[in-house]
CSV table of C-alpha atoms in Angstrom, one decimal:
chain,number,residue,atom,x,y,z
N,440,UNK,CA,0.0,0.0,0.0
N,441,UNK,CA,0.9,3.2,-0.6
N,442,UNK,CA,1.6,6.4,2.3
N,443,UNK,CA,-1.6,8.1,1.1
N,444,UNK,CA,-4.1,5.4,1.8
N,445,UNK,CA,-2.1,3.8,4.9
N,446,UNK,CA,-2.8,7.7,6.3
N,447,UNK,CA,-6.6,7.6,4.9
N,448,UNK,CA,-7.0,4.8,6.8
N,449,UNK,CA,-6.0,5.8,9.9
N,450,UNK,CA,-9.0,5.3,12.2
N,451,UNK,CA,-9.9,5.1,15.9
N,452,UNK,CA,-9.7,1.4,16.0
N,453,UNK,CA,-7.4,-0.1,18.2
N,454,UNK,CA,-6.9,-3.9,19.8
N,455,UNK,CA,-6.3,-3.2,23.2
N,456,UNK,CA,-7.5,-1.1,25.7
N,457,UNK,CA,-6.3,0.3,29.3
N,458,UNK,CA,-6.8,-2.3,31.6
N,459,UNK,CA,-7.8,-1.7,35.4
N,460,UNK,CA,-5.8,-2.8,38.1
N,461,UNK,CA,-3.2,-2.1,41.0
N,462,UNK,CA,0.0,-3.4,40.3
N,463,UNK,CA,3.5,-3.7,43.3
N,464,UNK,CA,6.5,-3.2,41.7
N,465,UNK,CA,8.0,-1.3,38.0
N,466,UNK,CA,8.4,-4.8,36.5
N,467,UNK,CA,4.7,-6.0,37.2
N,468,UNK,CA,3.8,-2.8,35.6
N,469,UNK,CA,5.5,-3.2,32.6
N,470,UNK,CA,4.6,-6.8,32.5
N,471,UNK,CA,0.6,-6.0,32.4
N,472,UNK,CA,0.2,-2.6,31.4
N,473,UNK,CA,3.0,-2.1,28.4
N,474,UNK,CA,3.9,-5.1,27.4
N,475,UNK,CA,0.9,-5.9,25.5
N,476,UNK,CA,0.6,-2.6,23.8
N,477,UNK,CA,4.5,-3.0,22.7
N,478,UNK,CA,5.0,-2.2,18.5
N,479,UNK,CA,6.1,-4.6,16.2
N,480,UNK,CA,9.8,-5.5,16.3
N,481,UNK,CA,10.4,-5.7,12.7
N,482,UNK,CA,8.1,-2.1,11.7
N,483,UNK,CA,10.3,-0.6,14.9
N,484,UNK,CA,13.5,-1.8,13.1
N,485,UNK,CA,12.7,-0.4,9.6
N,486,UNK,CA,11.3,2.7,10.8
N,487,UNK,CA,14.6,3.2,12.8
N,488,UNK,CA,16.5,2.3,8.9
N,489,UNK,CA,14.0,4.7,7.5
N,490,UNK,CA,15.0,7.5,9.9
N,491,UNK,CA,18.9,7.0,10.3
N,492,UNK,CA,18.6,7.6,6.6
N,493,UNK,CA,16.3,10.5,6.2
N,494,UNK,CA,18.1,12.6,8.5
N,495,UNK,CA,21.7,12.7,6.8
N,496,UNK,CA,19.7,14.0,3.3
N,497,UNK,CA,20.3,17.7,2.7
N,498,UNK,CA,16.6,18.9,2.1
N,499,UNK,CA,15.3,17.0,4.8
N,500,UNK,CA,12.5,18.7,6.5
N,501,UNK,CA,12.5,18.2,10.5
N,502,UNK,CA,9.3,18.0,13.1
N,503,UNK,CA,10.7,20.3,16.2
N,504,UNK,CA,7.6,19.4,19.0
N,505,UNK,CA,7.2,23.0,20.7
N,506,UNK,CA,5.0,25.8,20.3
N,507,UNK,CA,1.7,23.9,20.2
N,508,UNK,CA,0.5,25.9,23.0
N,509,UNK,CA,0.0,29.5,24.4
N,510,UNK,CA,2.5,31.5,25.4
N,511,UNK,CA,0.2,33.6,26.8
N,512,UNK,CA,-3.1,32.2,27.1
N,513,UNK,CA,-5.1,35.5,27.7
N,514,UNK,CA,-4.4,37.6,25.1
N,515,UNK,CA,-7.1,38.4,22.8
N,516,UNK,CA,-5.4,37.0,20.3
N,517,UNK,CA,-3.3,33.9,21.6
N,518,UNK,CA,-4.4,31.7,18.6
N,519,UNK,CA,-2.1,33.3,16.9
N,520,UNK,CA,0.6,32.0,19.1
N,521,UNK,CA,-0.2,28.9,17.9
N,522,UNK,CA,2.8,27.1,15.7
N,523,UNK,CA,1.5,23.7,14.3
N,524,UNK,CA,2.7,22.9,11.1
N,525,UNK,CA,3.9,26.3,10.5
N,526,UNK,CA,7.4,25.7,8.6
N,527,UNK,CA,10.6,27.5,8.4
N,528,UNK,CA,13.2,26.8,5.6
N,529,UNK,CA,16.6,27.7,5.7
N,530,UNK,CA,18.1,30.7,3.6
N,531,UNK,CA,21.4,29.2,3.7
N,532,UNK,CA,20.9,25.3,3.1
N,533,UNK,CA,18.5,23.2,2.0
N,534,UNK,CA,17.1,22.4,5.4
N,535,UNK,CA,13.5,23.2,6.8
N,536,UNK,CA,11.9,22.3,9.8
N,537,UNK,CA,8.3,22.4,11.1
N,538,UNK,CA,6.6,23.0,14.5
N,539,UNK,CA,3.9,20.4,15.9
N,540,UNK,CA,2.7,18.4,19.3
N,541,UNK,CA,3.0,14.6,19.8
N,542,UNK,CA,0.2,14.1,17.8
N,543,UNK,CA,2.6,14.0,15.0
N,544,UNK,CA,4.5,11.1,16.8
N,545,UNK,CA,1.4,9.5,17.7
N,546,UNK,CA,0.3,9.4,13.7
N,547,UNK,CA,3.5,7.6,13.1
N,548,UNK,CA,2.6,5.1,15.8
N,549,UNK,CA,-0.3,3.8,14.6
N,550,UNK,CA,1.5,3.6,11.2
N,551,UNK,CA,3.7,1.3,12.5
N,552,UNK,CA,0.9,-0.5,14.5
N,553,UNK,CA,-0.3,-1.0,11.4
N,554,UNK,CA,2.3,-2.5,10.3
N,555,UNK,CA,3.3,-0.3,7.6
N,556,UNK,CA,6.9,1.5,7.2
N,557,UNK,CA,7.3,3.8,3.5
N,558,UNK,CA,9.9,4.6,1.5
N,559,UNK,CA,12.5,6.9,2.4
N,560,UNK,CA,11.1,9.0,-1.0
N,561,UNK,CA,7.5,8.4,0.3
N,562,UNK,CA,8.3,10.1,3.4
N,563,UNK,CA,10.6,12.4,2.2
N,564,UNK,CA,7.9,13.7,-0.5
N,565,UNK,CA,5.0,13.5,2.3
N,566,UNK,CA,7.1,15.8,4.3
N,567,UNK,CA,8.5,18.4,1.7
N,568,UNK,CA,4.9,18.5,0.2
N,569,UNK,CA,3.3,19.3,3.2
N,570,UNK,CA,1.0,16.8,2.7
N,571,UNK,CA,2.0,14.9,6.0
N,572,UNK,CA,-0.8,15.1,8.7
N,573,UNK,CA,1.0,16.6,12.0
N,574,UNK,CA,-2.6,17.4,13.6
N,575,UNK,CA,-5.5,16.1,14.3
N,576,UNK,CA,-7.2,19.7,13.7
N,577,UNK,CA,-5.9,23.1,13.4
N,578,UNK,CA,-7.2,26.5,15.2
N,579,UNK,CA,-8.7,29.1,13.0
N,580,UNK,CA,-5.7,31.0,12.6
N,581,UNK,CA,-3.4,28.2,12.0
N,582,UNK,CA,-5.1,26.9,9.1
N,583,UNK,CA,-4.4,30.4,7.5
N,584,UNK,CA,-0.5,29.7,8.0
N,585,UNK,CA,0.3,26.1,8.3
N,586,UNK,CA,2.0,24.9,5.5
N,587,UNK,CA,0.5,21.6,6.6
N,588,UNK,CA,-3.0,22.1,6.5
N,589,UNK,CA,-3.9,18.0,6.2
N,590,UNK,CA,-5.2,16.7,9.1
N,591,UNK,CA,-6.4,13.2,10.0
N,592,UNK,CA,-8.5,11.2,12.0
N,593,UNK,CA,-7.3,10.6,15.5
N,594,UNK,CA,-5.3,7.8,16.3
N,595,UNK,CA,-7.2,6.5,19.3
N,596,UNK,CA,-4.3,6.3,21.9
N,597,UNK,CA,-5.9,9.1,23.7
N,598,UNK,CA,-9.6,7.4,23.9
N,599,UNK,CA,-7.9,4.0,24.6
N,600,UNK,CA,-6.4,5.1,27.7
N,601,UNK,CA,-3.0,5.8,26.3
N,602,UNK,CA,-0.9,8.7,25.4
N,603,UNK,CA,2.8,8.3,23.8
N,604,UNK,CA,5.3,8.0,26.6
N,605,UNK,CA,9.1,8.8,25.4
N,606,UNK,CA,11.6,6.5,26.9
N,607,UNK,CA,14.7,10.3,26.8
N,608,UNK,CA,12.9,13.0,26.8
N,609,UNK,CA,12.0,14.7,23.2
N,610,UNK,CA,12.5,18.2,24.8
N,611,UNK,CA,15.2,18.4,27.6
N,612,UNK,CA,18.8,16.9,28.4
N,613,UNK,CA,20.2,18.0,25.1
N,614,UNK,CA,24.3,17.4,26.1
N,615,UNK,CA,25.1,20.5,23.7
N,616,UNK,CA,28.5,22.5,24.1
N,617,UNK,CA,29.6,20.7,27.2
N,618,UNK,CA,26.2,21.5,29.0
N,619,UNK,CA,22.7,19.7,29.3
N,620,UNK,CA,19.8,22.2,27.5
N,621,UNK,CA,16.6,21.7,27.2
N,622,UNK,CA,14.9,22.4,23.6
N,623,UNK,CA,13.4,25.7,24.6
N,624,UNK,CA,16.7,26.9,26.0
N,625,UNK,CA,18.5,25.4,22.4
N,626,UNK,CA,16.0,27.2,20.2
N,627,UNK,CA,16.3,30.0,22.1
N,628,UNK,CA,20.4,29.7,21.5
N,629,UNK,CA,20.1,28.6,18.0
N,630,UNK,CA,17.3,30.6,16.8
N,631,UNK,CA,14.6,27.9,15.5
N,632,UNK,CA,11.7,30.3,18.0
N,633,UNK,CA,8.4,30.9,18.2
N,634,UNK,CA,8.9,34.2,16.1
N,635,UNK,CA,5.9,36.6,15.5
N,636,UNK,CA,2.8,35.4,13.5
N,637,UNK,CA,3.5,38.0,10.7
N,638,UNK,CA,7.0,36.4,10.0
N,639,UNK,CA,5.4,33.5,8.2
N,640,UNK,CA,4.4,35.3,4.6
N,641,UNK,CA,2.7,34.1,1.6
N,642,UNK,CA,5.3,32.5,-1.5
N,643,UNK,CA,4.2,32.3,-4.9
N,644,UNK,CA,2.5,28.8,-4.5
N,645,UNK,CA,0.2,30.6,-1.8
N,646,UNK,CA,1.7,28.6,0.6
N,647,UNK,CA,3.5,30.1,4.5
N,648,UNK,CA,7.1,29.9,4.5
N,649,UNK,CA,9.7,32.0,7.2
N,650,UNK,CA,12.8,32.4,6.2
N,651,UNK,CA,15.8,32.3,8.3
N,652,UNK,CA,19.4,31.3,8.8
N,653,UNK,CA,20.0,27.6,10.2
N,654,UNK,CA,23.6,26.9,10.8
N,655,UNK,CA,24.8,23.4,11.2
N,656,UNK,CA,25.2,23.5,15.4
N,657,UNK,CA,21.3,24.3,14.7
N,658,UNK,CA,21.3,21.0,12.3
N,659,UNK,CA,23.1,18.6,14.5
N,660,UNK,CA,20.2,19.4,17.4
N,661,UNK,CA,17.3,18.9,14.9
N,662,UNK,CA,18.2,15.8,13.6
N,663,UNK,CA,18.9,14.8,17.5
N,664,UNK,CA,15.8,16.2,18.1
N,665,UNK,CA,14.1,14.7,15.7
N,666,UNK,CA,15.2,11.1,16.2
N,667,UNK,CA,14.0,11.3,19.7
N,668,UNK,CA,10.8,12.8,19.0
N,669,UNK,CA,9.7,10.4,15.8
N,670,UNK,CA,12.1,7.2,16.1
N,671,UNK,CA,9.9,4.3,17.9
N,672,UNK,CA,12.7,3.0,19.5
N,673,UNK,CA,12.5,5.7,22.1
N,674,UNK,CA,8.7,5.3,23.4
N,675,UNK,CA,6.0,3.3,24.5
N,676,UNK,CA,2.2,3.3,25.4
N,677,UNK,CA,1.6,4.3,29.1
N,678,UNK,CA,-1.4,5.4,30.9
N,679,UNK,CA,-2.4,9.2,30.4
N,680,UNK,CA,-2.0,11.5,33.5
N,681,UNK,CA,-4.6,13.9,34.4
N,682,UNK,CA,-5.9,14.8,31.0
N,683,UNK,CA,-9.3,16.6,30.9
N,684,UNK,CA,-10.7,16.3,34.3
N,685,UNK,CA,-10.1,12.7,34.2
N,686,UNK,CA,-7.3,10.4,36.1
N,687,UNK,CA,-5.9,7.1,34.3
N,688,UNK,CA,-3.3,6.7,37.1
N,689,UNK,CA,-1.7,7.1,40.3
N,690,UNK,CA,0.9,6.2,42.2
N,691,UNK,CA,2.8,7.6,45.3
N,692,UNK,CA,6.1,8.7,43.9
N,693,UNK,CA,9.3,7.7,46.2
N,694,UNK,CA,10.9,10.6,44.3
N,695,UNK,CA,8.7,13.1,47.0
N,696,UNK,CA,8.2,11.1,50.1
N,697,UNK,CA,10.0,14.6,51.9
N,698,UNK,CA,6.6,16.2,50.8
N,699,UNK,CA,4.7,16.6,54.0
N,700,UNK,CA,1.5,16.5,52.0
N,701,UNK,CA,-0.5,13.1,50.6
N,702,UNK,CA,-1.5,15.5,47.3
N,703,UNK,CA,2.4,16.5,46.7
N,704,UNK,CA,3.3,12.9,47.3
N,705,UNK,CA,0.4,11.5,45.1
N,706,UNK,CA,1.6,11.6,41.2
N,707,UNK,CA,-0.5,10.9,38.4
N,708,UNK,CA,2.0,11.1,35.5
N,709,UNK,CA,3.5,7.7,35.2
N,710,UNK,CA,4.8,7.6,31.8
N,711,UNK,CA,7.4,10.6,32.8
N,712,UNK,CA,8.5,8.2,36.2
N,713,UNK,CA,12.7,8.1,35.4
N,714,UNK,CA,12.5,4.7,37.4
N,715,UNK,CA,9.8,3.4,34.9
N,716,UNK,CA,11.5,4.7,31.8
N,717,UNK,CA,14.8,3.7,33.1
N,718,UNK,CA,13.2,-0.1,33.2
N,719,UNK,CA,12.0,0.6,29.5
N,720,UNK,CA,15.2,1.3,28.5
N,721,UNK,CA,16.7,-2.0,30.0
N,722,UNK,CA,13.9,-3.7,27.9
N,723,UNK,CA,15.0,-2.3,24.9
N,724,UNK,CA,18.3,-2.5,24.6
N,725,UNK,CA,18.2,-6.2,25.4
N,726,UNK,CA,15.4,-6.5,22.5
N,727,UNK,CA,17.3,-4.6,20.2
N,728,UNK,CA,21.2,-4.6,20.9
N,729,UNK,CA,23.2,-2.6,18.9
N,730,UNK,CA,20.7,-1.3,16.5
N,731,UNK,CA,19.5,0.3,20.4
N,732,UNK,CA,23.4,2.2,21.2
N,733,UNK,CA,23.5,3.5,17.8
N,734,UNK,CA,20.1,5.2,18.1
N,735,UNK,CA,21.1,6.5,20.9
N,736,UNK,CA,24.7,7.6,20.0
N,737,UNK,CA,22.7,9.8,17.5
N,738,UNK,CA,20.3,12.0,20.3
N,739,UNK,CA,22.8,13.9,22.1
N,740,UNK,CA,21.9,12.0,25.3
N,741,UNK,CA,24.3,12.9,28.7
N,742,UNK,CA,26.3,10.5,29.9
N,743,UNK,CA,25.1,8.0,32.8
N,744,UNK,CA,21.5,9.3,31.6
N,745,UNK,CA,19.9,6.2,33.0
N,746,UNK,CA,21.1,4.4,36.2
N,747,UNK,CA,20.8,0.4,35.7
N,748,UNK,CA,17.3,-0.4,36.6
N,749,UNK,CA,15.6,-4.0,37.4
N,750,UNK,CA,12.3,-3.0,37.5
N,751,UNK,CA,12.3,-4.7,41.3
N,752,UNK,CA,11.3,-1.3,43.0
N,753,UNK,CA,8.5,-1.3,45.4
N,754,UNK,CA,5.8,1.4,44.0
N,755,UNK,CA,2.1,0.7,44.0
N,756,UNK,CA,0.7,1.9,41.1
N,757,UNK,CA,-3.2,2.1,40.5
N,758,UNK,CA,-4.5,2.3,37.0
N,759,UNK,CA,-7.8,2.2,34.6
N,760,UNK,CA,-9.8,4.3,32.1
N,761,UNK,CA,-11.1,7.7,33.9
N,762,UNK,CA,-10.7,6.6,37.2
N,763,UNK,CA,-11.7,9.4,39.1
N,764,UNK,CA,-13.4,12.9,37.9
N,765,UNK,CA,-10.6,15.3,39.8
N,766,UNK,CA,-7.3,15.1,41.7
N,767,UNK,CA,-9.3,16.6,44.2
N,768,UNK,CA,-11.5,13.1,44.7
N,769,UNK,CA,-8.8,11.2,44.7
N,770,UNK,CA,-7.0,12.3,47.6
N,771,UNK,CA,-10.3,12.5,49.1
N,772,UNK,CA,-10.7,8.6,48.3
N,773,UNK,CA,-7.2,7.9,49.5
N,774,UNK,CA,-7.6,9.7,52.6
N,775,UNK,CA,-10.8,8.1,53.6
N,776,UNK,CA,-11.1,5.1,51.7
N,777,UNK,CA,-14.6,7.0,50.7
N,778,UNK,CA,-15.4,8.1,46.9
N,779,UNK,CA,-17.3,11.3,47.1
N,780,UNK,CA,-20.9,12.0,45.0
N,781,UNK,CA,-20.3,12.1,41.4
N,782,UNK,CA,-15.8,11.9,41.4
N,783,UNK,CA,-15.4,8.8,39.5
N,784,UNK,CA,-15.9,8.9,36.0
N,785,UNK,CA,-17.3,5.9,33.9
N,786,UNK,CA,-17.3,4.7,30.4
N,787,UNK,CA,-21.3,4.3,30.8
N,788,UNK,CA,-23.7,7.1,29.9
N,789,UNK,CA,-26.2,8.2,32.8
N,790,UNK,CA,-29.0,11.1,31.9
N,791,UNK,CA,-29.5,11.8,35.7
N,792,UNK,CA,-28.4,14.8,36.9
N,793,UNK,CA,-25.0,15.5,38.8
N,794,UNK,CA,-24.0,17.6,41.4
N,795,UNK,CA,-20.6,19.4,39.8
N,796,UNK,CA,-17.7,19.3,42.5
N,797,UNK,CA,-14.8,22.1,41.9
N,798,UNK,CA,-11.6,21.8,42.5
N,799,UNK,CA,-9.8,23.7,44.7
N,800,UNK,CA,-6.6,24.3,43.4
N,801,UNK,CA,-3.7,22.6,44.7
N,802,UNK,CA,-1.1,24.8,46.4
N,803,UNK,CA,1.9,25.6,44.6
N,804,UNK,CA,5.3,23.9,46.0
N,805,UNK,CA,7.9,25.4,43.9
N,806,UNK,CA,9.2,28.8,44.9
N,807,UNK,CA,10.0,31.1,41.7
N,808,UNK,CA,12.3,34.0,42.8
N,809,UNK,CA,13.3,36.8,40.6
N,810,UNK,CA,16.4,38.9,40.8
N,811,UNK,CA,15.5,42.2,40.8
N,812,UNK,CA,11.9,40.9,42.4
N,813,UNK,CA,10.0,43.2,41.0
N,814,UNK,CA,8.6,42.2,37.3
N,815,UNK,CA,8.7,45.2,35.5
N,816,UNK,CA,12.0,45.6,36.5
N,817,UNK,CA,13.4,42.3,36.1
N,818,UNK,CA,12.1,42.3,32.2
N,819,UNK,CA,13.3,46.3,31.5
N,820,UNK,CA,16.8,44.8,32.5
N,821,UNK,CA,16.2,41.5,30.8
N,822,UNK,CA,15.9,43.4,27.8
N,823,UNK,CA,19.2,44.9,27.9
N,824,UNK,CA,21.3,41.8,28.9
N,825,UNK,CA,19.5,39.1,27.0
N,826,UNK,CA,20.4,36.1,29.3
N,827,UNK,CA,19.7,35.6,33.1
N,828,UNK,CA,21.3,33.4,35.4
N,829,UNK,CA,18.9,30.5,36.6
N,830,UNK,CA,19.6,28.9,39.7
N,831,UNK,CA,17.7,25.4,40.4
N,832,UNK,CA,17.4,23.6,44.0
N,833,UNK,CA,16.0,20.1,44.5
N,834,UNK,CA,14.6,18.7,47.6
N,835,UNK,CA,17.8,16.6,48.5
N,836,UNK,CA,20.1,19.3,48.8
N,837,UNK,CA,21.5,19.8,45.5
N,838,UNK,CA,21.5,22.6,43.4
N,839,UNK,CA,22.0,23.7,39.5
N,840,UNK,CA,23.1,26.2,37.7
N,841,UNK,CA,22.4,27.2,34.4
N,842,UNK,CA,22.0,30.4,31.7
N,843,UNK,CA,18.8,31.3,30.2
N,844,UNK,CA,19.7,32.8,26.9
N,845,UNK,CA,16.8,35.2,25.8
N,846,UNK,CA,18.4,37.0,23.1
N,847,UNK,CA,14.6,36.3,21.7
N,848,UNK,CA,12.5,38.2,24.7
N,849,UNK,CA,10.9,41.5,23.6
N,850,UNK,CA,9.1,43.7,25.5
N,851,UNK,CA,6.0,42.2,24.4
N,852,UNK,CA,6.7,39.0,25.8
N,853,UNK,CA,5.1,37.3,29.0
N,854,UNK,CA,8.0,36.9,31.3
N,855,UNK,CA,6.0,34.5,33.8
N,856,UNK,CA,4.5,32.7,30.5
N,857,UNK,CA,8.3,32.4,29.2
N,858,UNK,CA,10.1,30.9,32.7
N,859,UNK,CA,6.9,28.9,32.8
N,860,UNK,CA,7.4,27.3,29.4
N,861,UNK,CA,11.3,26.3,30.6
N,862,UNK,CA,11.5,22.7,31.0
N,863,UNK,CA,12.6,23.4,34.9
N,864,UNK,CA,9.1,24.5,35.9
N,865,UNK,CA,7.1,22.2,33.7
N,866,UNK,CA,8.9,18.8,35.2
N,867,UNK,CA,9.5,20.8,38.7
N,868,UNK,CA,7.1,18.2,40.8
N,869,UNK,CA,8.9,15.4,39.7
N,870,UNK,CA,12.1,16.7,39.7
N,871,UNK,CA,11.6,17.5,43.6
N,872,UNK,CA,12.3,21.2,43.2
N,873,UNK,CA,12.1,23.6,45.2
N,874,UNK,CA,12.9,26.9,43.7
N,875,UNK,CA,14.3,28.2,40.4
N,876,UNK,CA,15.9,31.5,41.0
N,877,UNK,CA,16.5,33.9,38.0
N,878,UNK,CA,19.0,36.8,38.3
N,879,UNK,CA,19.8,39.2,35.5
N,880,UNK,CA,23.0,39.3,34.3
C-alpha cells in the first residue's frame, strides 16, 4: 500500500484497551500494562533504517515538537501564538523544519501499529509536500498559516487510555556544548523560536514559509531532536495522567516522600517516572542490541543518563480508564477510603443529573524567585542583557546552575509565560524542586 491510503485509513480502532488494576513493583507494571501494547519489532527496526537515513539528506524537512501551545493564554489574540505545522526553511541550506505536538509522533505510531513502514522517497515527499498530517485539527488561525494544512483522523491512543510516553525525553537533556539544555533553552540559543505570526508570509504557490538562517550547530540538534521525538525505539504506550478532568493513574512517587502533604506525594504522570522509563530502557536495549546504542549515539543524550534499573522497585501503582473525575477526589478517596458524590468517571452514559464538585486548586510547592523581584524591573533589565542566570534547587540538597539565553525576549513577551514554558518548571514536581531563582545578568 501506498503512504496516502495507509494515512486515509487511519481510524480510531485499536486492539487493546487500558486495563484496570493495582500493580506492586515497575516490572509488574511493565509486564501487564506495556507489554501488550509493545509495536512490532520488525516495523520498529525499519522505521529506525528509514529514519537513520532520512536525516543525513540535505533537504530533509525536521518536526521540532514546541510551540503547540500558548505563550500567553489570555491575550485576545493567543491563537495566533499557535505554531503547528507552520514551517521554516533555511536561507542558507537546504534544510527546513516544522513546528507540531505529539500528535505527530502519535500518527506515526499507529503507522507502525499497522504495520506499515514507507519509502525513504515516500516520506521524504510526504514531508516536503506538506501533505504529512501533523494534527489532528488546526485552530482558526493556524489553518491560515500552516504549511501543513492536512489533518487526519485521530489515532485512538488518547480514547484508549494511552498517550505516547518517550523513553529520553523529546524536549530536555540535550548534552550541547559541554552542557545539558533543554529544547526551549536550544531554540532560544540557535534561533529555530516561536517568532511573530507575521514572519510566516505568503510565496508564490500561496503557501507560508519564514525564512531564516540555520547553521549546522542548529542542524546537528534537529536531527537529535528529531530522532527522539519520531524514532519508535525511544517510546511506548503508558497510561495518560490527568488529562481533561479525568485520572488514568496514580501512584505515590518515592521521588517526594519529603513532601509533608499526601497531594504533593500522590503523582498521576507515570509515563514521565525516570524509574519506569529507566526499566523501559533495560527492555530495549536487550530486544534490540546494537541497533539500540547506535540510536542513541545519535540523540545527544548525557552521559550516565539512565542508572541500571531491574524493575524490582516497590511502587504501587493504581490504573484504569477515567478513574476518578478530579485530583481533588482522589486524595479524598485515599484519605478516607470514601469516593465522594459524582468523582469517579465511567465509560457508561447516565442522563441523571450530577451535582458538579470544583476543584480547589492545589497549592503551589515550587518557589520562583526573581532577581530584581519586581517584574517590571526584572524584564526592563532583561531586555538589555539578554540572558539571566537560573539557579535550580532540588529537595535533596543539591542545586544547578544554568543560563537562560533570551536573546529572543521582547518587550511584548510574557516573562512568567516564558520561565513557565522552561523545562525546569514544567517537570519541577517530579524533579523535587524547590525553587528556580532567576537573576539578570
Amino acid at each position: 500500500m501506498s503512504i496516502q491510503t495507509e494515512l486515509k485509513s487511519i481510524d480510531y480502532q485499536l486492539n487493546f484497551s487500558l486495563p484496570k488494576g493495582t500493580t506492586k513493583s515497575i516490572e509488574e507494571f511493565f509486564d501487564v500494562v506495556i507489554k501488550p501494547t509493545m509495536l512490532p519489532k520488525q516495523i520498529v527496526l525499519d522505521w529506525n533504517d528509514l529514519l537513520s537515513e532520512y536525516i543525513e539528506e540535505s533537504d530533509a524537512v525536521f518536526a521540532v515538537r514546541a510551540f503547540g501551545s500558548w505563550n500567553d493564554d489570555k491575550a485576545h489574540d493567543r491563537d495566533k501564538q499557535l505554531r503547528r505545522g507552520f514551517l521554516t526553511k533555511a536561507s542558507n541550506n537546504q534544510l527546513s523544519y516544522f513546528f507540531c505536538d505529539n500528535y505527530f509522533t502519535a500518527i506515526i505510531a499507529k503507522l507502525i501499529y499497522n504495520n506499515f513502514c514507507p519509502t525513504l522517497s515516500e516520506f521524504k515527499s510526504k514531508l516536503q509536500s506538506g501533505d504529512f498530517p501533523v494534527r489532528v485539527r488546526h485552530t482558526k488561525d493556524e489553518n491560515i498559516k500552516a504549511f501543513f494544512p492536512y489533518t487526519t483522523k485521530n489515532p485512538a491512543f488518547g480514547s484508549a487510555g494511552y498517550k505516547i510516553a518517550h523513553i529520553v525525553d523529546s524536549g530536555d537533556d540535550f548534552y550541547f556544548n559541554n552542557e545539558c539544555q533543554g529544547v526551549t533553552e536550544l531554540s532560544e540559543l540557535l534561533g529555530f523560536t516561536r517568532g511573530d505570526y507575521e514572519d510566516w508570509e505568503g510565496n508564490s504557490s500561496g503557501r507560508y514559509v519564514r525564512i531564516l538562517d540555520i547553521s549546522e550547530k542548529a542542524k546537528t540538534v534537529l536531527k537529535a531532536h528529531f530522532m527522539r521525538f519520531v524514532n519508535p525505539l525511544n517510546y511506548f504506550l503508558a497510561p495518560k495522567d490527568n488529562t481533561s478532568g479525568k485520572i488514568f493513574n496514580y501512584f505515590e512517587n518515592p521521588d517526594m516522600q519529603n513532601r509533608k502533604k499526601l497531594e504533593d506525594r500522590i503523582d498521576c504522570r507515570i509515563a514521565e517516572y525516570k524509574s519506569l522509563t529507566s526499566y523501559v530502557n533495560e527492555v530495549y536495549s536487550s530486544m534490540y542490541g546494537k541497533v539500540y546504542k547506535d540510536f542513541q549515539s545519535k540523540i545527544l543524550l548525557p552521559v550516565n543518563y539512565f542508572k541500571k534499573n531491574t524493575g524490582t522497585e516497590k511502587v504501587e501503582i493504581t490504573f484504569g480508564k477515567k478513574l476518578f473525575t478530579n485530583k481533588e477526589a482522589l486524595i479524598s478517596f485515599l484519605k478516607t477510603g470514601e469516593v465522594p458524590v459524582s468523582s469517579v468517571s465511567s465509560d457508561k452514559t447516565n442522563n441523571s443529573p450530577k451535582k458538579i464538585k470544583t476543584a480547589k486548586q492545589t497549592t503551589e510547592t515550587t518557589k520562583l524567585t526573581l532577581i530584581p523581584a519586581d517584574e517590571e524591573e526584572f524584564k526592563k533589565k532583561l531586555l538589555i542583557s539578554k540572558s539571566a542566570t537560573k539557579t535550580i534547587l532540588y529537595g535533596d540538597g543539591r542545586k544547578e546552575v544554568k543560563t537562560w539565553n533570551a536573546s529572543s525576549f521582547t518587550g511584548n513577551s510574557n516573562l512568567k509565560s516564558n520561565i513557565r514554558s522552561q523545562n525546569e518548571w514544567r517537570k519541577r514536581k517530579e524533579r523535587n524542586i524547590t525553587e528556580i531563582i532567576y537573576e539578570v545578568n
